[in-house]
Tab-separated table of C-alpha atoms in Angstrom:
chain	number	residue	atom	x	y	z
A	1	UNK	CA	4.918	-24.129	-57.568
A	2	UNK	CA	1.187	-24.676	-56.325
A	3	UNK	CA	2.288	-27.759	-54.111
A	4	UNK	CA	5.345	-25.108	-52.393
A	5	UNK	CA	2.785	-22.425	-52.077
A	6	UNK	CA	-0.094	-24.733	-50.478
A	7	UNK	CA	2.424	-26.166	-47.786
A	8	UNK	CA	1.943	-24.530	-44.615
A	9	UNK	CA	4.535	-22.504	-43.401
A	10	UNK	CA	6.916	-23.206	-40.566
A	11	UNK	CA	6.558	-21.037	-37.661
A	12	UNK	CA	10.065	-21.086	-36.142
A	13	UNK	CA	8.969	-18.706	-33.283
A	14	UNK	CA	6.305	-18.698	-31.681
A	15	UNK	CA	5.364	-14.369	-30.375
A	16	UNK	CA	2.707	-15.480	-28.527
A	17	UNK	CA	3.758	-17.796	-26.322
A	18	UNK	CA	6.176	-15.464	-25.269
A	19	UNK	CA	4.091	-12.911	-24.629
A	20	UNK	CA	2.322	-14.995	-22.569
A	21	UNK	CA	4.924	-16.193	-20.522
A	22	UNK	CA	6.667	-12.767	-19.757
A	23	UNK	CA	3.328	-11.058	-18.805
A	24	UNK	CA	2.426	-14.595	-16.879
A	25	UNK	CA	5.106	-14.196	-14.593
A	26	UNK	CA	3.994	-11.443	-12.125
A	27	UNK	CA	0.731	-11.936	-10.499
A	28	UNK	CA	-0.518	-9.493	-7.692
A	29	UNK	CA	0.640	-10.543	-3.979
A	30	UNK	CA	-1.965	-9.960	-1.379
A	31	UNK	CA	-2.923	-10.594	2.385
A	32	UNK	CA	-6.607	-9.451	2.901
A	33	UNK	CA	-9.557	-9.160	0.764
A	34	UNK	CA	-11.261	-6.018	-0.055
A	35	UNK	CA	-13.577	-7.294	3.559
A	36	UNK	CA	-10.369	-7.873	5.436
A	37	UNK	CA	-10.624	-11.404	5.882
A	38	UNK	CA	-7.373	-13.920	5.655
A	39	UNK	CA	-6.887	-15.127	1.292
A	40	UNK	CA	-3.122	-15.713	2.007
A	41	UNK	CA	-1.879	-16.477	5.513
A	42	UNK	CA	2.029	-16.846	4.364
A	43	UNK	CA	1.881	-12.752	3.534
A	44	UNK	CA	0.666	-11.795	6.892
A	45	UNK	CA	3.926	-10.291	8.863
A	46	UNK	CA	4.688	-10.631	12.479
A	47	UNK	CA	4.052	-7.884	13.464
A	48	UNK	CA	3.035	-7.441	17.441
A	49	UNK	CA	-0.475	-6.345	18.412
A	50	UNK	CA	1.236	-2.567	19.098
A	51	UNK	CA	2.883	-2.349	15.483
A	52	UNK	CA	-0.567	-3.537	14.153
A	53	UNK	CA	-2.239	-0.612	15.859
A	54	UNK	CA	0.636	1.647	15.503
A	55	UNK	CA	0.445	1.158	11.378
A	56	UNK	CA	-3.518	2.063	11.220
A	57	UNK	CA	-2.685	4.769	13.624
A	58	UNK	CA	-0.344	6.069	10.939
A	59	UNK	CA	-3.003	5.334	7.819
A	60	UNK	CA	-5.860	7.222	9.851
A	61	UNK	CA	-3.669	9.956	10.546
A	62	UNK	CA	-2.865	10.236	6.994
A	63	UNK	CA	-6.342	10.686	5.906
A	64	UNK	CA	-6.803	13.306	8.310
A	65	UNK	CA	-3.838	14.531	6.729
A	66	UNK	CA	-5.234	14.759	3.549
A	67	UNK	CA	-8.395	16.265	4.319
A	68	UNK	CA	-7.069	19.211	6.259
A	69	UNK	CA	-4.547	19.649	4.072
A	70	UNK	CA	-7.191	20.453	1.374
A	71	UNK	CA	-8.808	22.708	3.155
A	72	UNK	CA	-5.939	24.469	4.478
A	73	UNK	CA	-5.159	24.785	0.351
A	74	UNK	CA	-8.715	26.032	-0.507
A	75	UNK	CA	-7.867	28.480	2.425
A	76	UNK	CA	-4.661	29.900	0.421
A	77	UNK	CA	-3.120	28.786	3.891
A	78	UNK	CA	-0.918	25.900	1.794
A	79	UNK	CA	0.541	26.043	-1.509
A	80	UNK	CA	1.060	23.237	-3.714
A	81	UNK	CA	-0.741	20.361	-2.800
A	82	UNK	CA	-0.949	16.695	-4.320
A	83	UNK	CA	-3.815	14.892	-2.672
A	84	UNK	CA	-3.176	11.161	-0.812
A	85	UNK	CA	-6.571	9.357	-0.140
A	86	UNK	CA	-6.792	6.124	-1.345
A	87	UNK	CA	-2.684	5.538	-1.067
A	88	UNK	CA	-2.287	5.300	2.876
A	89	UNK	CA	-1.330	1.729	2.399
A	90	UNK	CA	0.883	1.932	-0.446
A	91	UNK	CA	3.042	4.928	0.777
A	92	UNK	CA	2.360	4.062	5.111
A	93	UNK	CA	2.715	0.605	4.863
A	94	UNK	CA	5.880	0.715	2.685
A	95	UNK	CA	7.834	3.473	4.616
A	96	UNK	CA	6.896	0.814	8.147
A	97	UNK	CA	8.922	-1.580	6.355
A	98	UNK	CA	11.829	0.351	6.301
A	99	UNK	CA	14.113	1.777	9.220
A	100	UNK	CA	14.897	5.421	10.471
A	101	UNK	CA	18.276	5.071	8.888
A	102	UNK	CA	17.780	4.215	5.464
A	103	UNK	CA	17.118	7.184	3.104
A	104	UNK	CA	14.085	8.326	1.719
A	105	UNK	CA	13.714	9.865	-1.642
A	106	UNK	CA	9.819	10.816	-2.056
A	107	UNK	CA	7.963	12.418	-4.773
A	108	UNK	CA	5.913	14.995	-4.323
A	109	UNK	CA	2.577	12.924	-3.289
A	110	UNK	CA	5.078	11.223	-0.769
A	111	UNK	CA	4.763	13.944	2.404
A	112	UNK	CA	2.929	11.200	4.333
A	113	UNK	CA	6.029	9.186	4.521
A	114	UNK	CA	8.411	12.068	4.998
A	115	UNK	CA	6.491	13.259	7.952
A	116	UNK	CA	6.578	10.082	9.495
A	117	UNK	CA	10.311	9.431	8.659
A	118	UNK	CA	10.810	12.809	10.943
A	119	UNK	CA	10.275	15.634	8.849
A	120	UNK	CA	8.659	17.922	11.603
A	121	UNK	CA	5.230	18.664	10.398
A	122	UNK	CA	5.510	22.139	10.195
A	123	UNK	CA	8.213	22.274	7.594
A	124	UNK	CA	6.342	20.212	5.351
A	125	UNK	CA	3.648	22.945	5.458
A	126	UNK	CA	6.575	25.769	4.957
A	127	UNK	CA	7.796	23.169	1.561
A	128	UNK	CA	4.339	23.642	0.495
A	129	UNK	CA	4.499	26.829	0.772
A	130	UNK	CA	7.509	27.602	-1.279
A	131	UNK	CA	9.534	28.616	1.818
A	132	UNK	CA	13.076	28.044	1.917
A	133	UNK	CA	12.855	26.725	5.392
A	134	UNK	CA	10.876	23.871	4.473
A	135	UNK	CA	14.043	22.291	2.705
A	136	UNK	CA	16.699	22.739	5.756
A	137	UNK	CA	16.551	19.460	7.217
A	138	UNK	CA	18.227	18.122	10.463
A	139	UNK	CA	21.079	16.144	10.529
A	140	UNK	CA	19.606	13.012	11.668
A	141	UNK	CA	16.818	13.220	8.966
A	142	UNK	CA	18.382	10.592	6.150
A	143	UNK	CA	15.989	11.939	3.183
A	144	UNK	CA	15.421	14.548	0.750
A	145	UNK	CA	13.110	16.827	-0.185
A	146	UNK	CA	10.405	15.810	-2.062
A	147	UNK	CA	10.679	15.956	-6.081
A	148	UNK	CA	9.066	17.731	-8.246
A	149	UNK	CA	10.615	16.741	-11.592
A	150	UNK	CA	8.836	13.218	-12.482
A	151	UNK	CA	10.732	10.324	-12.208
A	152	UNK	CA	14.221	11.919	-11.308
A	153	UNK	CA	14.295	10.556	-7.435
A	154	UNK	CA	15.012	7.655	-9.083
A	155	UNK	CA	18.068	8.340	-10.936
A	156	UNK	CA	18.833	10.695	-7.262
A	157	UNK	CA	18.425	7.069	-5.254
A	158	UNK	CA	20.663	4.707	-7.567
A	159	UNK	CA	23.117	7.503	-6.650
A	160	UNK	CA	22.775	7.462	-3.064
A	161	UNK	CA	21.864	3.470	-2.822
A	162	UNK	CA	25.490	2.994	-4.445
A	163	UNK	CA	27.424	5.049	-1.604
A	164	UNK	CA	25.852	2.931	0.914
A	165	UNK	CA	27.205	0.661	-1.115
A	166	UNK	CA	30.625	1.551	-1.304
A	167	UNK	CA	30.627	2.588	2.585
A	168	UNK	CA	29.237	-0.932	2.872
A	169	UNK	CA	26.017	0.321	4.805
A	170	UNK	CA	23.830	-2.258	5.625
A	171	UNK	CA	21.052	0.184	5.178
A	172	UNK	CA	19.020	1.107	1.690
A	173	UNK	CA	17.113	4.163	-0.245
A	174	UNK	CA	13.618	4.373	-0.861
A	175	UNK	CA	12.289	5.875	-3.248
A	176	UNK	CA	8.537	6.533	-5.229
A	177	UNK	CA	7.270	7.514	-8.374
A	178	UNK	CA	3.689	7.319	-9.665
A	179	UNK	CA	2.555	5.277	-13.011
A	180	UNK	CA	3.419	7.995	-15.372
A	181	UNK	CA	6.696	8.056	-13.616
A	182	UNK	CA	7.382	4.786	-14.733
A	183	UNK	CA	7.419	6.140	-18.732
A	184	UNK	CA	9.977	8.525	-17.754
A	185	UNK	CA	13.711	8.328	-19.477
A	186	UNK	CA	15.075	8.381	-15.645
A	187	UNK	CA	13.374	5.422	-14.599
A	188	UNK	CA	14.923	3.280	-16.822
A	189	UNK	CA	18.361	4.565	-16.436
A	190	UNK	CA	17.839	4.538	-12.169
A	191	UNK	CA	16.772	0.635	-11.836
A	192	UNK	CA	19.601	-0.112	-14.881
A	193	UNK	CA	22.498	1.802	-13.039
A	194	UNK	CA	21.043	0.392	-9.563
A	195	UNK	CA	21.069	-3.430	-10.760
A	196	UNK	CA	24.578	-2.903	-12.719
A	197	UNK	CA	26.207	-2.029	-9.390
A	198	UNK	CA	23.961	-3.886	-7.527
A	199	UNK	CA	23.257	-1.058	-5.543
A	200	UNK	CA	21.143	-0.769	-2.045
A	201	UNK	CA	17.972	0.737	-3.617
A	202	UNK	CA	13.769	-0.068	-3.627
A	203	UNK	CA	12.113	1.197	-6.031
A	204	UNK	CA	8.500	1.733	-5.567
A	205	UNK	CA	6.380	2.556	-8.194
A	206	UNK	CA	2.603	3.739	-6.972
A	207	UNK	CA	0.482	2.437	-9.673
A	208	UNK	CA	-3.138	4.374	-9.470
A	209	UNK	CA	-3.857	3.970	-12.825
A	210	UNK	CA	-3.512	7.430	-14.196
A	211	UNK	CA	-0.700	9.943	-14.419
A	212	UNK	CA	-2.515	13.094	-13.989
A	213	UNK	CA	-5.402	12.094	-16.633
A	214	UNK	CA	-3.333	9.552	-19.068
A	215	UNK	CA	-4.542	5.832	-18.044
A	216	UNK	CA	-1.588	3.570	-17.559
A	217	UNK	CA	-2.710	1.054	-20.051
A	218	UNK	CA	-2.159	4.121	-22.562
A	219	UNK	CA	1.408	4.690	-21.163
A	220	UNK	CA	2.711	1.266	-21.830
A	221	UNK	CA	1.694	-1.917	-23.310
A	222	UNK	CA	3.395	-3.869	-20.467
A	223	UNK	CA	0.972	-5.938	-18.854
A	224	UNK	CA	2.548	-4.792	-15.176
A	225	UNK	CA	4.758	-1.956	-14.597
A	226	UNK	CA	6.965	-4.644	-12.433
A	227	UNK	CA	7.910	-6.719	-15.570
A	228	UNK	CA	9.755	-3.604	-16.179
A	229	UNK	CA	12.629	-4.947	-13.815
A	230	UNK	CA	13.526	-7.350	-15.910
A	231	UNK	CA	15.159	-5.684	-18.398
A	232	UNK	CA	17.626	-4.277	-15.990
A	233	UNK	CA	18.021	-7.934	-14.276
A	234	UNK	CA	16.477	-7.338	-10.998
A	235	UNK	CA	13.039	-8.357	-9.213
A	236	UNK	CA	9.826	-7.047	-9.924
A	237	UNK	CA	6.669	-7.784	-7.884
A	238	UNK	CA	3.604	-6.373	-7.963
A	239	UNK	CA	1.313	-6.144	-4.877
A	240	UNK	CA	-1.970	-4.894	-3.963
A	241	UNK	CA	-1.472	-1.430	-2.693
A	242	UNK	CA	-4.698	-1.449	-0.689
A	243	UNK	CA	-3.745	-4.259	1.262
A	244	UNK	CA	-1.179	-2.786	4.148
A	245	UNK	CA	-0.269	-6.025	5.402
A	246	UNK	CA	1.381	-7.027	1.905
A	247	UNK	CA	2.573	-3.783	0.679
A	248	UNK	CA	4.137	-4.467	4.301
A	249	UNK	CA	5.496	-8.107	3.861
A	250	UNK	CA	6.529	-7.055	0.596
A	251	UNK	CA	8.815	-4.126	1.115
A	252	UNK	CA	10.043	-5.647	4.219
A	253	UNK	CA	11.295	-8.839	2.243
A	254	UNK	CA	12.644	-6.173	-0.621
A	255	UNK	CA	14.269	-3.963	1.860
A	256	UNK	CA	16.076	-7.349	3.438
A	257	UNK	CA	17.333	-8.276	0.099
A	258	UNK	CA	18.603	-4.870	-0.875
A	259	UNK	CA	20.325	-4.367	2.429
A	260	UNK	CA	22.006	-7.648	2.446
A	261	UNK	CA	23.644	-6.433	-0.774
A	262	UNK	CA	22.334	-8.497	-3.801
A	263	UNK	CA	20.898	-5.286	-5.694
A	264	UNK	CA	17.692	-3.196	-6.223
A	265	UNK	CA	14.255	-4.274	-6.157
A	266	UNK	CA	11.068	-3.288	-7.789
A	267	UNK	CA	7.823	-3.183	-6.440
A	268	UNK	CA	4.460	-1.753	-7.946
A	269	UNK	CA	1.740	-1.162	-5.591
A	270	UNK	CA	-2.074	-1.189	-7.310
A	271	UNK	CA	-3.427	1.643	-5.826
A	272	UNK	CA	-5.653	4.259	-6.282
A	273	UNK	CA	-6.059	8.734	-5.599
A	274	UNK	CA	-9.703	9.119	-4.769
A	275	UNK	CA	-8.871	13.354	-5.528
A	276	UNK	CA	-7.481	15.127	-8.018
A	277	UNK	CA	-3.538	14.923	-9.199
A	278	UNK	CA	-2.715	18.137	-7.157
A	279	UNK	CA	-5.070	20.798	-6.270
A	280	UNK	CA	-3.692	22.967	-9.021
A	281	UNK	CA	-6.475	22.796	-11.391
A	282	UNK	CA	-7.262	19.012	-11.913
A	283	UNK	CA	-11.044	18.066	-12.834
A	284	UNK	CA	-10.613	14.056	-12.354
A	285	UNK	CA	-14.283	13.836	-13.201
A	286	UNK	CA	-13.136	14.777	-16.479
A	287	UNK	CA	-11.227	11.226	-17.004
A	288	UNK	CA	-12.673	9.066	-14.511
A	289	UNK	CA	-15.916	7.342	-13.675
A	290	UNK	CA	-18.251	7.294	-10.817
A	291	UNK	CA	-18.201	3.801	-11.188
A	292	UNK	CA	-14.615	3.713	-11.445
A	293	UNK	CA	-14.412	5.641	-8.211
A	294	UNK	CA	-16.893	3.532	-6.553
A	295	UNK	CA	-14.970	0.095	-7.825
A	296	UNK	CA	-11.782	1.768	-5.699
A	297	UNK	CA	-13.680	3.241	-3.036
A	298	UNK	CA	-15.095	-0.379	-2.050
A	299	UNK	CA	-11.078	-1.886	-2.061
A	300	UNK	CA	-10.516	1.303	0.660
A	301	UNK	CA	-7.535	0.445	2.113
A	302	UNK	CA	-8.600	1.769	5.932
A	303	UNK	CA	-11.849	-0.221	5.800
A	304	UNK	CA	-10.261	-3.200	5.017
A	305	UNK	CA	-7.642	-3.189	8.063
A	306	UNK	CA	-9.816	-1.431	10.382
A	307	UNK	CA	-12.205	-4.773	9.436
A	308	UNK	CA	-8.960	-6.929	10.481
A	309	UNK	CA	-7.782	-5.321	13.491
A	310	UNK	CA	-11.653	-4.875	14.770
A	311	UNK	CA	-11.876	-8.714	14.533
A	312	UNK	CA	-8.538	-9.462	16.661
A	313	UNK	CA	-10.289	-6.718	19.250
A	314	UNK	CA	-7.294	-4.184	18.124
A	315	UNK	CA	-9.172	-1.403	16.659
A	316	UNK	CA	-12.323	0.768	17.892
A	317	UNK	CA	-14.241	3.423	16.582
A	318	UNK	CA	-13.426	5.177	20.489
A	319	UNK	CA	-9.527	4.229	19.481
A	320	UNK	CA	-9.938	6.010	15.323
A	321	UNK	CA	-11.725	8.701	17.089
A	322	UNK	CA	-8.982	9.638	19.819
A	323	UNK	CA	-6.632	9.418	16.515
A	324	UNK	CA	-8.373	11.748	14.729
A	325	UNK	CA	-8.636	14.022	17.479
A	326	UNK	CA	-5.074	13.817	18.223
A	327	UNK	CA	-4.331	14.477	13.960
A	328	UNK	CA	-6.409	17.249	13.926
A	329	UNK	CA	-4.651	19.011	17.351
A	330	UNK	CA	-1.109	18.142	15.589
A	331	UNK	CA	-2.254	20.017	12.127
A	332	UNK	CA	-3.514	23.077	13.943
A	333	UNK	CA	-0.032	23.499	16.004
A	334	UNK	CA	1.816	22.833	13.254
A	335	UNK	CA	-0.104	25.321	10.467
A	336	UNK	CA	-0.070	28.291	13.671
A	337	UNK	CA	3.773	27.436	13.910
A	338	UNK	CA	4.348	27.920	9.901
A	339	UNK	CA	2.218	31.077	10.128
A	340	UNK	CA	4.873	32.405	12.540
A	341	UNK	CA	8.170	31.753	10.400
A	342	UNK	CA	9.042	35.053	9.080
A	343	UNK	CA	7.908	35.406	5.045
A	344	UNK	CA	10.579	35.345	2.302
A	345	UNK	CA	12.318	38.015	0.832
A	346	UNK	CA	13.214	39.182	-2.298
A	347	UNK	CA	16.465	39.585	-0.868
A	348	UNK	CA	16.504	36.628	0.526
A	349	UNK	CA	15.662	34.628	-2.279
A	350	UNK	CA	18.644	36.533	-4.174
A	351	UNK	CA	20.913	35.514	-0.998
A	352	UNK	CA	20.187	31.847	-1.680
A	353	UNK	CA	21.195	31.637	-5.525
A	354	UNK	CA	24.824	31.429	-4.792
A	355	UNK	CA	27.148	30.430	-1.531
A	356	UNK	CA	29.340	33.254	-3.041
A	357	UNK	CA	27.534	36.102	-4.887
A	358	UNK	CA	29.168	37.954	-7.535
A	359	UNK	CA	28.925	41.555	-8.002
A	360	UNK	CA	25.465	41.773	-10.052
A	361	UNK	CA	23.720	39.926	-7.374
A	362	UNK	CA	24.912	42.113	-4.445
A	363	UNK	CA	23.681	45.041	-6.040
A	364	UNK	CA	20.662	43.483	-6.533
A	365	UNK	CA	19.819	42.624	-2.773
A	366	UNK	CA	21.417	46.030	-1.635
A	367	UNK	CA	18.940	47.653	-3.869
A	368	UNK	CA	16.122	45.280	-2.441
A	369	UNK	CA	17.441	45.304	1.042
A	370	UNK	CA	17.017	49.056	1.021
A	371	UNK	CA	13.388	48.893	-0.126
A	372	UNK	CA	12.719	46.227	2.367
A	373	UNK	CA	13.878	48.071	5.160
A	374	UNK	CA	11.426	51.380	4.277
């Protein structure tokens, strides 16, 4: 009995070596350094010296973005407000990848992208307002509004990415969702349904390392949020999301695949919010560092391709300057325009409930119809 007790016991599997290879499989794709300079030469894209300029155009003119944006807020001149420094490559960088006719399914920190896929600049101030008008979109605008619910743009693009499908569109969805989107229910079920049918969908998940104040490696003991793919079957990469010119390459080689019809892709973009969640009463300070800040602040993903672009004599603080200018002129039109939309109604808002109202409703916007016109 001692001699059976002493022999050392068998170990027919082996945890940790699997561990190690699942979470070994997925290391972090990038282009530049946090100085700008060269580390992988096969991830920069050929892109002409005009798209180069053209896609730090668009990140400086999201910052500016940003900034008056928060004002405008702090003015009571915007509503609801989720802030976007820090993610101009991750979210700019991405949508450049894609083309005007595939469909874009943001989340609510995802205006940037919208705006730029042709939302006119002025509705996305009326959506922030709460104005109905901010959600009629033209024709020739392939996206929806953004979402508020976490997570359920996803299960919204395997939908859509599956009748492009089926009309065999050679185009694909977009869509975005933040760390703590990645723990929703619909996540799970959106890259699962997309990989079943092989569906036309990328799925972008913008990891900055909190969802509202929960740290991701509290959400999840996944070493990436990518590996995640692979329990629906498809690819999962993960990429640094300061570094344009791979969240570029990246998405561009996802979208390819997607649109060529061999299923969904994953991508999660390391990234970082230098505000708060939304202006609606997040303290960040309250969950994050200084030094935390100042580890992200130094990665900044506009210093590091205005660095590249200034060496290749593409970029100049004359040519940043001139955007900013231009930003600034665009955000002022557009704020005076959405100031000029009539406001809502009560009666209008009771108008909207239902394509045919029944008889409790039209009492109801008589009655407010005949206060409204005193």
């Amino acid at each position: 009995m001692c001699d059976k007790m002493a022999k050392k016991e068998k170990k027919v599997i082996d945890f940790e070596k699997l561990m190690d290879e699942i979470n070994g499989e997925f290391p972090t794709y990038q282009a530049l350094d946090k100085e700008g300079n060269v580390v992988n030469p096969d991830l920069i894209p050929d892109l002409s010296d005009d798209e180069l300029v053209e896609l730090m155009s668009q990140m400086v003119w999201s910052r500016v973005l940003d900034q008056r944006s928060t004002a405008l807020n702090r003015q009571g001149r915007l509503g609801f407000y989720a802030p976007t420094a820090g993610q101009e490559a991750s979210q700019l960088a991405s949508h450049f990848a894609i083309e005007k006719e595939d469909v874009l399914l943001p989340g609510y920190r995802d205006v940037p992208q919208l705006i730029q896929h042709g939302l006119p600049m002025t509705e996305a101030f009326l959506w922030s307002r709460g104005h109905a008008a901010g959600n009629v979109y033209a024709d020739d605008l392939h996206a929806m509004p953004p979402q508020i619910i976490i997570g359920a743009q996803y299960v919204q693009a395997a939908g859509v990415a599956l009748g492009l499908k089926k009309r065999n569109k050679k185009n694909i969805v977009i869509t975005y969702t933040g760390d703590g989107g990645s723990s929703q229910g619909d996540f799970y079920e959106a890259i699962n349904f997309a990989g079943a049918y092989h569906a036309n969908a990328v799925f972008v998940i913008q990891n900055n390392g909190f969802a509202i104040s929960t740290p991701r490696e509290k959400q999840t003991a996944a070493k990436t949020l990518a590996q995640k793919a692979v329990a629906a079957g498809i690819p999962g990469i993960q990429v640094d999301g300061m570094d344009a010119l791979a969240v570029y390459t990246v998405t561009k080689a996802a979208r390819e695949w997607a649109a060529n019809g061999n299923g969904p892709v994953l991508i999660e973009t390391l990234t970082y919010r230098y505000g708060p969640h939304t202006l609606s009463g997040d303290d960040p300070t309250r969950y994050r560092s200084k030094d935390l800040d100042n580890e992200w602040q130094q990665k900044d993903p506009l210093i590091r391709f205005r660095k590249y672009l200034t060496d290749k004599g593409l970029w100049s603080e004359a040519k940043e300057e001139e955007v900013i200018e231009a930003t600034k002129e665009q955000i002022k039109n557009a704020i005076a325009e959405a100031d000029r939309v009539p406001k809502q109604k009560v009666s209008d808002f009771l108008k909207n409930m239902f394509e045919v109202q029944p008889q409790s409703i039209k009492e109801q916007i008589a009655f407010y119809e005949a206060k409204e016109s005193k």
